[in-house]
Coordinates of C-alpha atoms and ligand atoms in Angstrom, one line a residue:
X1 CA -17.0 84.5 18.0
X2 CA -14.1 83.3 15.8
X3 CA -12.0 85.9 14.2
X4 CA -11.1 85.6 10.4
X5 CA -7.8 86.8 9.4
X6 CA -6.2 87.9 6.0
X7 CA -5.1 84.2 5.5
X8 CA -5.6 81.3 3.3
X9 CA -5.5 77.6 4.7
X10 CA -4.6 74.3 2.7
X11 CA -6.0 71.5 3.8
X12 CA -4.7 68.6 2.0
X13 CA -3.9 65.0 2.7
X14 CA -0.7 65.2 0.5
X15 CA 2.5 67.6 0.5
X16 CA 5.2 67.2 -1.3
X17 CA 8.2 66.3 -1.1
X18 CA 7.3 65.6 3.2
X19 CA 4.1 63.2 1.9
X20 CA 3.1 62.8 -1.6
X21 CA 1.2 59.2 -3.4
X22 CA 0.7 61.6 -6.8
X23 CA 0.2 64.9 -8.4
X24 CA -1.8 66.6 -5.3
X25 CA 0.9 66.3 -3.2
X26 CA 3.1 68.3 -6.0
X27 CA 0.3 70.6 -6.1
X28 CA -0.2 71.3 -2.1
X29 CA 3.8 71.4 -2.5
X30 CA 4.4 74.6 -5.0
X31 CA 0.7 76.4 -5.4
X32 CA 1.4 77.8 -1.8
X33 CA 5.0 78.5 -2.8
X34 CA 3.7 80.8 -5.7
X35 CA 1.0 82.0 -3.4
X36 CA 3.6 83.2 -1.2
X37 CA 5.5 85.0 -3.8
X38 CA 2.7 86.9 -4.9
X39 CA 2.4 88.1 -0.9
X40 CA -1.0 86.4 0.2
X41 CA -1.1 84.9 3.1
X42 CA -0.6 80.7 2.6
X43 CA -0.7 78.1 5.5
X44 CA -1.3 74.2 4.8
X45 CA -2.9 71.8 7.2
X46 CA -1.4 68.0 6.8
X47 CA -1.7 65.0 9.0
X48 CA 1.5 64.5 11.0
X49 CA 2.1 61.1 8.9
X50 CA 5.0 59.0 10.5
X51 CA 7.1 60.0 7.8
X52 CA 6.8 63.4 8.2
X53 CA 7.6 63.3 12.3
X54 CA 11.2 62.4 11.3
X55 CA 11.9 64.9 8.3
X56 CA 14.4 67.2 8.3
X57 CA 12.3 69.6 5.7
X58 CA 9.6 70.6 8.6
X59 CA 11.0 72.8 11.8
X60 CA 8.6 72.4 14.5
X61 CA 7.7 76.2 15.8
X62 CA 5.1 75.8 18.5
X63 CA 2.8 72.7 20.4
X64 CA -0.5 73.9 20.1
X65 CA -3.6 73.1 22.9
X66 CA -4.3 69.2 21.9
X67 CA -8.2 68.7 20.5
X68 CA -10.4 66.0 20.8
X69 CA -13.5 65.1 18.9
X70 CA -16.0 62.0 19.4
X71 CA -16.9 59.7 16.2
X72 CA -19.4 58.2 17.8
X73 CA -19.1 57.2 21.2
X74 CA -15.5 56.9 21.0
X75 CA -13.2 60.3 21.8
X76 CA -9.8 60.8 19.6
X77 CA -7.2 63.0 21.4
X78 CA -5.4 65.1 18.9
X79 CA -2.0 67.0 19.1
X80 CA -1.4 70.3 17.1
X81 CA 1.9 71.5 15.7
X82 CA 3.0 74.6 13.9
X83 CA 5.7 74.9 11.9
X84 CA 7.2 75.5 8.9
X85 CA 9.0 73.6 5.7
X86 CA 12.0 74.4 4.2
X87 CA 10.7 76.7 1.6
X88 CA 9.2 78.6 3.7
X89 CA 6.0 77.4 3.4
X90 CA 3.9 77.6 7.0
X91 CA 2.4 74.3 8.2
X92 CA -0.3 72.8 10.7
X93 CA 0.5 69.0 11.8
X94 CA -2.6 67.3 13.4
X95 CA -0.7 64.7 15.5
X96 CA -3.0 61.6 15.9
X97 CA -0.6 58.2 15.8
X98 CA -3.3 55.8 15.8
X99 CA -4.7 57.4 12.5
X100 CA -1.6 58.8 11.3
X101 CA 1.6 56.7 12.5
X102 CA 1.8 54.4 9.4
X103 CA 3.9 53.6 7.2
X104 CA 1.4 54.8 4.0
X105 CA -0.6 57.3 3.0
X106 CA -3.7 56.1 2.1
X107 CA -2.8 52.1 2.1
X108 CA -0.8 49.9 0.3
X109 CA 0.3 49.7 -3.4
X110 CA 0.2 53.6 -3.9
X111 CA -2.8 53.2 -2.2
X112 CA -5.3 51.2 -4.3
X113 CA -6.2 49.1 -1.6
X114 CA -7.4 52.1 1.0
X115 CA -6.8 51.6 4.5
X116 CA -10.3 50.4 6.3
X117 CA -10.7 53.8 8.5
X118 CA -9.9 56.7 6.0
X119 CA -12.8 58.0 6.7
X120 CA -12.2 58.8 9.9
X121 CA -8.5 59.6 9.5
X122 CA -9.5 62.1 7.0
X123 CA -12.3 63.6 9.0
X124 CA -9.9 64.0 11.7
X125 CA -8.0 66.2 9.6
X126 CA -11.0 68.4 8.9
X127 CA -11.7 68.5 12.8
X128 CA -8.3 69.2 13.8
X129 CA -7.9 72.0 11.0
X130 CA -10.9 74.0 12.6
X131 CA -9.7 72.9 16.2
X132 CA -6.6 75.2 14.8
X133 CA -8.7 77.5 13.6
X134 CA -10.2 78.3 16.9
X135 CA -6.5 79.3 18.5
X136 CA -5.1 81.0 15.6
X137 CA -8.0 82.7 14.2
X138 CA -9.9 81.2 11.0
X139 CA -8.8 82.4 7.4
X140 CA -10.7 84.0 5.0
X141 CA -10.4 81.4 2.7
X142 CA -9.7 77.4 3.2
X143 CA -9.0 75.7 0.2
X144 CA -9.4 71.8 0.6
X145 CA -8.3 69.1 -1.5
X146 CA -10.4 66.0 -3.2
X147 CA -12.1 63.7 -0.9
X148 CA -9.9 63.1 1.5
X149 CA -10.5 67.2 2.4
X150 CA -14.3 67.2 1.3
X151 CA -15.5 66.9 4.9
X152 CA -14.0 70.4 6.2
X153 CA -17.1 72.2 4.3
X154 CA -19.2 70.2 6.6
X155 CA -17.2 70.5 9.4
X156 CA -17.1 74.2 9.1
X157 CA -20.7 74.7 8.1
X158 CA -21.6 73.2 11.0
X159 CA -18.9 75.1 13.8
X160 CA -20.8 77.5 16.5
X161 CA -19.1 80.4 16.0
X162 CA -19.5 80.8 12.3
X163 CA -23.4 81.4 11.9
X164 CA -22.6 84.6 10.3
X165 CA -18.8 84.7 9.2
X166 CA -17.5 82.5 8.0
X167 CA -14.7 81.4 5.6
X168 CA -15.0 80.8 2.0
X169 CA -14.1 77.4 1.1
X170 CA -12.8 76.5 -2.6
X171 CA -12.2 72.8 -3.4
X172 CA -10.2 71.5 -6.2
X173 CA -11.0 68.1 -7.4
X174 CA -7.1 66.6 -8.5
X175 CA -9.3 63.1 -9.7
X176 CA -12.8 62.9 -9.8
X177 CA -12.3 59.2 -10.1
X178 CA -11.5 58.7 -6.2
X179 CA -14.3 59.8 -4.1
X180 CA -14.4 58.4 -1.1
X181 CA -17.3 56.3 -0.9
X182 CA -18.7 54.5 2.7
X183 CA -21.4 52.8 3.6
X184 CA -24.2 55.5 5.0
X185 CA -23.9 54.1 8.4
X186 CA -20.3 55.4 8.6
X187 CA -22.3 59.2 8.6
X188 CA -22.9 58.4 12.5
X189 CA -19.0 57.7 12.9
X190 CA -17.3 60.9 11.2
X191 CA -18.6 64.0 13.5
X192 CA -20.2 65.3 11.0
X193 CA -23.8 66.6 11.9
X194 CA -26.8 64.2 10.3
X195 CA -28.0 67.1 8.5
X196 CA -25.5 66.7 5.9
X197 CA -27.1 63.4 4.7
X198 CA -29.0 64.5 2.5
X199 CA -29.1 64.9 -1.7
X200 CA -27.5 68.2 -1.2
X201 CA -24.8 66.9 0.8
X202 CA -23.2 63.6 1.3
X203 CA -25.5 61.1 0.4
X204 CA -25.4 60.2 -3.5
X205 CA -27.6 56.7 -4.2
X206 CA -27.8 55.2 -0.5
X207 CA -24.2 55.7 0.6
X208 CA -21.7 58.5 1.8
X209 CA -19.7 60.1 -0.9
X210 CA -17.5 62.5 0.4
X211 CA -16.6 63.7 -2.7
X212 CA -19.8 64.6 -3.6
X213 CA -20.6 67.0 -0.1
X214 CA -17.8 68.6 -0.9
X215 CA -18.7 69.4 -4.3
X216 CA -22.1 70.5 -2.7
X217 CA -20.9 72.4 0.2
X218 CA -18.1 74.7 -0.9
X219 CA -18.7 77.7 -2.6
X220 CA -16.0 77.3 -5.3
X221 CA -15.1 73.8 -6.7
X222 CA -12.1 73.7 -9.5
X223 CA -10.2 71.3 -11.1
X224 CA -6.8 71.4 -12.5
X225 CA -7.2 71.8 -15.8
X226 CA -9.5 73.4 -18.8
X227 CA -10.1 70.4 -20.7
X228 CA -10.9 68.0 -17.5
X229 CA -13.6 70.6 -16.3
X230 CA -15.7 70.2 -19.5
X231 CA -14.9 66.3 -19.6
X232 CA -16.7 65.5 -16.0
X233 CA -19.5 67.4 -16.9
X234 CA -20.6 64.5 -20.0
X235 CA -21.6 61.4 -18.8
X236 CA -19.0 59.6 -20.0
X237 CA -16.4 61.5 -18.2
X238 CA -18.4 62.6 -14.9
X239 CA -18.0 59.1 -12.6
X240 CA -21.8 59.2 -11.5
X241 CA -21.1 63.2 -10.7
X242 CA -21.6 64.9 -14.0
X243 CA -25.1 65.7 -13.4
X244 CA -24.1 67.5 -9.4
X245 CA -21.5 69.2 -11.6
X246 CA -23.1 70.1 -14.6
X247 CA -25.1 72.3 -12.4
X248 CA -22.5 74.2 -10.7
X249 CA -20.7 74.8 -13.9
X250 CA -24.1 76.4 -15.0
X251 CA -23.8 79.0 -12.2
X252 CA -20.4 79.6 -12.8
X253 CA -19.5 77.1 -9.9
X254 CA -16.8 74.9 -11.5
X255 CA -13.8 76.4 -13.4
X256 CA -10.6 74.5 -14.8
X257 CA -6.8 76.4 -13.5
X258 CA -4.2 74.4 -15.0
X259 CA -1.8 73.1 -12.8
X260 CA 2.1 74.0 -12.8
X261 CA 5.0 72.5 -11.8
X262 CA 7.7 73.6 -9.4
X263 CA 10.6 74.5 -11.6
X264 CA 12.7 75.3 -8.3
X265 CA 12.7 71.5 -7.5
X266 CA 11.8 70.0 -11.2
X267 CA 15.3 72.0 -12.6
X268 CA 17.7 70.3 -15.0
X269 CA 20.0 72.7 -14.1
X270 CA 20.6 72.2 -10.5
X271 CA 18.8 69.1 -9.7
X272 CA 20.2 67.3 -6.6
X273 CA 19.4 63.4 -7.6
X274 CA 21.2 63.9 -10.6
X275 CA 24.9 63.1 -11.7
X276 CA 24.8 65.1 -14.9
X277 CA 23.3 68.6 -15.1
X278 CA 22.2 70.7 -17.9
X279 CA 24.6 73.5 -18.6
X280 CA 23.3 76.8 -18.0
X281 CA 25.6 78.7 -20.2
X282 CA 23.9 77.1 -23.1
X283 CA 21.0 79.9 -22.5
X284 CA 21.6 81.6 -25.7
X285 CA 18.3 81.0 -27.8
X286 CA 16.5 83.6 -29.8
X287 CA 12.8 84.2 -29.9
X288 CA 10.4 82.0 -28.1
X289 CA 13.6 79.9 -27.0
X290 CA 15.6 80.4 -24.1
X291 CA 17.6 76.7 -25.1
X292 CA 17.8 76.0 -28.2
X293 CA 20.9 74.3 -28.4
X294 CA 20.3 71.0 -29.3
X295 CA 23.4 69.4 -28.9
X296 CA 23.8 70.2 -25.1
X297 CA 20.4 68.8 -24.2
X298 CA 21.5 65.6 -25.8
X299 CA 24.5 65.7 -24.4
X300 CA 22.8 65.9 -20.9
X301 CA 20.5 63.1 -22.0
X302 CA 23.3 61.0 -23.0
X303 CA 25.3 61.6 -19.4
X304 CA 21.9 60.9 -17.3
X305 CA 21.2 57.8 -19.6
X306 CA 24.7 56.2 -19.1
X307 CA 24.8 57.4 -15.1
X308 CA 20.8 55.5 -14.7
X309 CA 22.1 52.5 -16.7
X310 CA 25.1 52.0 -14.8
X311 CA 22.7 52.2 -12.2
X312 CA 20.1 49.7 -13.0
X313 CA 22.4 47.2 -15.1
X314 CA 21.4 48.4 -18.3
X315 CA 23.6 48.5 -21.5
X316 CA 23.1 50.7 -24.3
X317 CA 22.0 49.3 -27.6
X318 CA 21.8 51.0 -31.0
X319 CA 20.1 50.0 -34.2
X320 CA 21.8 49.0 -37.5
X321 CA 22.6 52.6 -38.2
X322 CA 24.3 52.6 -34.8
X323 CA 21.7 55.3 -33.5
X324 CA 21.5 54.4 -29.7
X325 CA 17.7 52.8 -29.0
X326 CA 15.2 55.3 -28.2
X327 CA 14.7 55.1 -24.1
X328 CA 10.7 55.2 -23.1
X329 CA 10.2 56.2 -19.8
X330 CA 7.5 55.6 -17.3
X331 CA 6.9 56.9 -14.1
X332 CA 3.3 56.4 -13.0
X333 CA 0.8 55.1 -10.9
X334 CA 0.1 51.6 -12.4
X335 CA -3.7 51.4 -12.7
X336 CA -6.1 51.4 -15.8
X337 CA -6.5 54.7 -16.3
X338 CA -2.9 55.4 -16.9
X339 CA -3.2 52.8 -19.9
X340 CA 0.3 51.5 -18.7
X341 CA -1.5 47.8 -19.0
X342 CA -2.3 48.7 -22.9
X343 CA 1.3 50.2 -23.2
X344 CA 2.3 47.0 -22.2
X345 CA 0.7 44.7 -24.1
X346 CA 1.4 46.7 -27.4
X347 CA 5.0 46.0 -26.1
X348 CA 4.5 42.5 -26.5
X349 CA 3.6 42.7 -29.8
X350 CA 7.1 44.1 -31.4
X351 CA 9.4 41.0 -33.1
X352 CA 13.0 42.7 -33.3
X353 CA 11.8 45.2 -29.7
X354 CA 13.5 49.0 -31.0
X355 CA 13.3 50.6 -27.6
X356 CA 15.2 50.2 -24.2
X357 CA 12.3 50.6 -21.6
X358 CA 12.7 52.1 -18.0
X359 CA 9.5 51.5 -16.1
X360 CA 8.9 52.5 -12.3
X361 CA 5.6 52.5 -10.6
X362 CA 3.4 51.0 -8.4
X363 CA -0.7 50.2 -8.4
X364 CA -2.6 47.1 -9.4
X365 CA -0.8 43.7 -9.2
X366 CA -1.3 42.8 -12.6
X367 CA 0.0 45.4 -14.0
X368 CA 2.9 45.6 -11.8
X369 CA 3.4 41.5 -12.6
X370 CA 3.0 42.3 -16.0
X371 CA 5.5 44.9 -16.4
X372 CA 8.0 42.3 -14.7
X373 CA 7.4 39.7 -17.2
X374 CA 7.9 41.9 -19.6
X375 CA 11.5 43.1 -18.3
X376 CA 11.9 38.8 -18.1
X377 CA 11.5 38.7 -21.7
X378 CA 13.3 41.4 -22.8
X379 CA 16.3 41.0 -20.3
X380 CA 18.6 43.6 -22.1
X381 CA 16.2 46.3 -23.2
X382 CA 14.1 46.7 -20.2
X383 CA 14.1 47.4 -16.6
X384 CA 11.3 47.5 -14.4
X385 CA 11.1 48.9 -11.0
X386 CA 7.4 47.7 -9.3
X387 CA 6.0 48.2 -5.6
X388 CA 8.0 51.6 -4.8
X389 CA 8.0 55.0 -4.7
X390 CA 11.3 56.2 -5.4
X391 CA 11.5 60.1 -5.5
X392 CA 15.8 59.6 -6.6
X393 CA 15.2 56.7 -9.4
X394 CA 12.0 59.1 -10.7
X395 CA 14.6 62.5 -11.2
X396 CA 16.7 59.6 -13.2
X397 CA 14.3 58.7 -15.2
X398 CA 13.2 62.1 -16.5
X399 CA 16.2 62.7 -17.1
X400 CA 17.5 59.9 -19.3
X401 CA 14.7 59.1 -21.0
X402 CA 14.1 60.2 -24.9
X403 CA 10.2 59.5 -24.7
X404 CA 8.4 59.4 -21.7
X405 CA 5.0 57.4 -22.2
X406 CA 1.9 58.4 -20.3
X407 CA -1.0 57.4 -22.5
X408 CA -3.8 58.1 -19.7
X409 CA -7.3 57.4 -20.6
X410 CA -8.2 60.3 -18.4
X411 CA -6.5 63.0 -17.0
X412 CA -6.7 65.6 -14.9
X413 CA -4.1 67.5 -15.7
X414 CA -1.0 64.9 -15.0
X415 CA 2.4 66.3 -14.1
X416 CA 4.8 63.8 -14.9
X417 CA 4.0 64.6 -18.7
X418 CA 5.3 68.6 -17.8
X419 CA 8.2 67.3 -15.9
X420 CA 9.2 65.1 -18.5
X421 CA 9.4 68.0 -20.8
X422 CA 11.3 70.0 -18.9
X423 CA 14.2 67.7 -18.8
X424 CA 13.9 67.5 -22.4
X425 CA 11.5 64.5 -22.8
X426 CA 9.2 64.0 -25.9
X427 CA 6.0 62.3 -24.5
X428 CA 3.5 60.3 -25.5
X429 CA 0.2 61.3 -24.6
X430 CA -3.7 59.9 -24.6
X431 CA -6.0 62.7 -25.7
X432 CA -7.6 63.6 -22.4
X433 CA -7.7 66.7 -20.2
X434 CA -4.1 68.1 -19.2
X435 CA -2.6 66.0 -21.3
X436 CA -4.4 67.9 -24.1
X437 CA -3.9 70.8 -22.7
X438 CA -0.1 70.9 -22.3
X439 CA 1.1 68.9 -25.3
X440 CA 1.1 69.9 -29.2
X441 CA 0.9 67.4 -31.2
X442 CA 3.8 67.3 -34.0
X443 CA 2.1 64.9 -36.2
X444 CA -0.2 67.9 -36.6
X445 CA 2.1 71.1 -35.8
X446 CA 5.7 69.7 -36.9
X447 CA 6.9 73.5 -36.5
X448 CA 6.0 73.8 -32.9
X449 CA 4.9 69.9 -31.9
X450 CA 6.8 68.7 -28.7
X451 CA 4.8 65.2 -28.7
X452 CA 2.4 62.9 -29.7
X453 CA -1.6 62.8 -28.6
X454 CA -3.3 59.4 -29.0
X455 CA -6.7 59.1 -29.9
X456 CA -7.8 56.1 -29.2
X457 CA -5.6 54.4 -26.0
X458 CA -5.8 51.2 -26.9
X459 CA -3.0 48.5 -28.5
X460 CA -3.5 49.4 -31.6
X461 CA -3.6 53.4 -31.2
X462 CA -0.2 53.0 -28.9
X463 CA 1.1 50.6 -31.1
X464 CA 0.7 52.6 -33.5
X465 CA 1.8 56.0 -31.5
X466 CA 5.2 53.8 -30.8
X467 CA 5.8 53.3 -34.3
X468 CA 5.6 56.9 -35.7
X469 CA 7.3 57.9 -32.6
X470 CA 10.2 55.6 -33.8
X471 CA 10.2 57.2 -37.2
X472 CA 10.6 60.4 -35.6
X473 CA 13.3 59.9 -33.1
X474 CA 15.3 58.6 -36.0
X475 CA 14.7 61.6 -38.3
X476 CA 17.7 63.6 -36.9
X477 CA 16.3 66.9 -38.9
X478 CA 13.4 66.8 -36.9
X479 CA 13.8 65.5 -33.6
X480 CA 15.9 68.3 -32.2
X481 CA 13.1 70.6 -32.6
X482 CA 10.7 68.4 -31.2
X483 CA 13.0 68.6 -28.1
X484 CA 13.7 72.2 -27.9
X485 CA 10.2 73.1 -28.0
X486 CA 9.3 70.4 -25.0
X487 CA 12.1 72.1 -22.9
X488 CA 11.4 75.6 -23.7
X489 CA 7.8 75.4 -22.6
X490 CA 6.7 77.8 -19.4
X491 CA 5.4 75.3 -17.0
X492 CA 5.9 77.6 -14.1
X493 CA 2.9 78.7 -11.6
X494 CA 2.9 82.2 -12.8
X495 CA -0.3 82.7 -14.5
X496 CA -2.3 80.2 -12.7
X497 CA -1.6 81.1 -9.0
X498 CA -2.6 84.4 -10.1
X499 CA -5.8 82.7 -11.1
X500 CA -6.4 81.1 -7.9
X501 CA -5.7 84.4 -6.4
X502 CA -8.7 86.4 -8.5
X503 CA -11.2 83.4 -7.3
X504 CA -9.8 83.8 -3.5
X505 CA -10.4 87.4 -4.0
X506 CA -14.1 86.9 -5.8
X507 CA -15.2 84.7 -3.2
X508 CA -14.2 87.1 -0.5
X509 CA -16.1 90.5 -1.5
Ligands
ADP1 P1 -1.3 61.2 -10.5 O1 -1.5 62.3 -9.6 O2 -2.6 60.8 -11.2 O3 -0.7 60.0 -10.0 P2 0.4 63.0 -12.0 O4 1.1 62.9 -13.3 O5 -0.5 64.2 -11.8 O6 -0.4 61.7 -11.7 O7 1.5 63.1 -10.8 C1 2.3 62.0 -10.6 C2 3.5 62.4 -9.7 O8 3.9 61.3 -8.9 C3 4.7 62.8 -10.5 O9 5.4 63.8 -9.8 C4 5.5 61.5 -10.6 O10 6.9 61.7 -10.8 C5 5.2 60.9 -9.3 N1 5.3 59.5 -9.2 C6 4.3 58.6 -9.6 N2 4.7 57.3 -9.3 C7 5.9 57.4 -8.7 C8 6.9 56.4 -8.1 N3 6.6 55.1 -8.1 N4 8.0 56.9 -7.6 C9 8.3 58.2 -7.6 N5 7.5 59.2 -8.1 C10 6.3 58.8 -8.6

């Protein structure tokens, strides 16, 4: 019989800042954090990446009895580590080299092109986790991450030892559009029991999607914001699972918890990658504001802006009225559905160019090729950073830049948008789930507007975003404001892990 203690387990393919390709490794990093603070219980489960084995942010406690566990015919031996990360956060490392020893996460490119075997890396996680389970004592609640964590439901379901107690498993979906799809053969190959092929589990129109069973198998599914949770439930929205979650939202199954940041790590004020820091003693606003002094956030926009172009080879231009350029920022994933090919190409369509661009991501070729041609054309005004992750140049560029541009057509909640903000960034936004749910638009709410929600994310609607945002950013009267109230907003965990806590807590009685 397996014991269940007064704990909750992560378990999550990302963690920031050890391992992270996007927003759920920020997520796994700070929901514990605030988890911890408000005195429950928080442990996360992560794959001993090859990264990871050489940080300095993890202290290895304790070697753990190794596991194994057949796909197929074929045993994997499995090592198991406990320990901790610098904020105090307790881990699990399932130590598997073959699986985990690479030099990515889940493959090349941020990961577009997927490494051949996540499947089985990622059910080794879910084996591991409950292999750990079995010599610590199981928690009362395991909450599990987007596909690449949708197999522990089945893996638990199916453990002896949990016939009649077991824990309750919650599992937020950071991007419906990444589900983990294999052919159905690859069922036989996972160690996961047959049973689970089925409608009501992993099989959704003749192959495996992992997603999907874990939808179906946990007893809580969330996703990280309000607006995304009614988007995937319309057809449009729901990537061939709006019907599976239509349903659960019916029954009460499916709830949108808007994600925070960490404002320990995201802080103007004391942030380690940058030369120029926001002065604290500036904390003298009234009201709603605990900065409202305009002139020092520019003044630390100016400093981070000279520091990142002395950096990258840059030099500031101004306009005839010698206003310096506006700066756009990007720091993204470069696929489709971060409309960074659109942004692009409305790029290409301005004769005298107003902006100085600063663009660093990594996805889909094109995109990335594109974005280089453009920095080709416009040698003086743009810089273009393709192919990386770069955790120092991204601090830089929040920093520096006036506008940060994220015009997603779909989002689930999006972080970069809040970070931007908090370094006193004015962004601009597609319409979509988190986006809309942490940005007020000013061409609608001038008074308490921070930035500016497109419509319609195409060149035109950009284009057209680009152009007012222009206006704006030369309208001194006005753009102040429209900075104060981006840096003033609470992005903080507060209300939301308490959130996550009620559902732990519902699920439990
Ligand atoms: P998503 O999870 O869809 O990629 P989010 O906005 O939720 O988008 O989170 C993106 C996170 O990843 C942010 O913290 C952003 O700063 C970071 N990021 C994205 N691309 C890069 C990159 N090339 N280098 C450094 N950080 C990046």
């Amino acid at each position: 019989m397996n014991t269940i203690k007064d704990e909750i387990w992560f378990v999550a393919a990302e963690m920031a800042p050890l391992v992270k390709a996007g927003g759920l490794g920020d997520v796994v990093g700070s929901l514990p954090k605030a988890l911890l603070k408000l005195g429950l219980n928080v442990r996360v489960v992560i794959p001993a990446y090859k990264s990871l084995k050489s940080s300095d942010f993890i202290e290895i406690k304790e070697n753990l009895a190794p596991g194994r566990v057949f796909f197929g015919e074929i045993p994997f031996d499995f090592g198991v580590k406990k320990g901790v990360d610098r904020n105090g956060i307790p881990l699990i490392l399932i130590e598997q080299d073959h699986f985990f020893g690479r030099d990515d996460i889940y493959g090349p490119h941020g990961g577009v092109i997927g490494y051949k075997d996540n499947l089985w890396r990622y059910s080794l996680l879910a084996h591991g986790a409950l292999h750990a389970m079995r010599i610590l004592g199981a928690p009362y609640i395991v909450h599990t991450h987007d596909w690449s964590g949708s197999l522990m439901p089945a893996v638990l379901k199916q453990a002896s030892g949990f016939e009649t107690v077991r824990p309750g498993i919650v599992l937020t979906i950071h991007n419906l559009g990444y589900q983990g799809v294999y052919p159905i053969d690859d069922f036989y190959d996972t160690g996961i029991d047959y049973r689970f092929n089925s409608s009501d589990g992993y099989e959704h129109f003749g192959s495996f999607n992992a997603l999907k069973g874990g939808i179906m198998l946990s007893d809580m599914v969330t996703t990280v914001s309000p607006t995304y949770a009614k988007e995937i439930i319309s057809r449009d929205n729901g990537f061939g699972l709006d019907g599976e979650l239509k349903k659960l939202s019916k029954k009460g199954g499916l709830s949108g918890i808007l994600n925070g940041i960490d404002e320990e790590y995201w802080d103007p004020k004391t942030d380690e990658f940058l030369q120029f820091k926001l002065k604290s003693n500036t904390e003298t606003g009234k009201g709603p504001y605990v900065l409202n002094d305009y002139k020092t956030i520019k003044k630390f926009k100016e400093g981070n802006k000279k520091a990142l172009f002395s950096e990258i080879g840059l030099n500031l231009k101004k306009n005839s009225d010698e206003n310096p350029l506006p700066l756009l920022g990007v720091v993204s994933r470069l696929t489709e559905e971060k409309g960074i090919d659109v942004f692009l190409d409305s790029l290409f369509n301005w004769n005298d160019f107003p902006f100085q661009v600063v663009i660093l991501g990594s996805g889909k070729e094109y995109i990335e090729r594109k974005a280089l041609y453009l920095s080709e054309i416009f040698k003086d005004k743009v810089y273009v950073k393709v192919g990386s992750y770069n955790e120092a140049l991204s601090h830089k560029i929040y920093a520096a830049s006036d506008i940060f541009v994220m015009p997603s057509k779909t989002e689930p909640c999006g972080l970069s948008q809040m970070i931007s903000m908090r370094y006193g960034g004015v962004v601009i936004a597609g319409d979509t789930g988190g986006l809309h749910d942490t940005i007020t638009d000013i061409i609608h709410n001038e008074k308490s507007g921070n930035g500016l929600l497109i419509k319609n994310v195409d060149v035109q609607g950009v284009s057209w975003a680009m152009n007012e945002i222009y206006n704006l950013y030369n309208n001194k009267e006005i753009w102040g404001r429209f900075v104060i109230n981006s840096i003033n907003k609470d992005f903080s965990w507060n209300t939301s892990a308490l959130k996550y806590k009620k559902l732990y807590e519902d699920i439990k009685t």
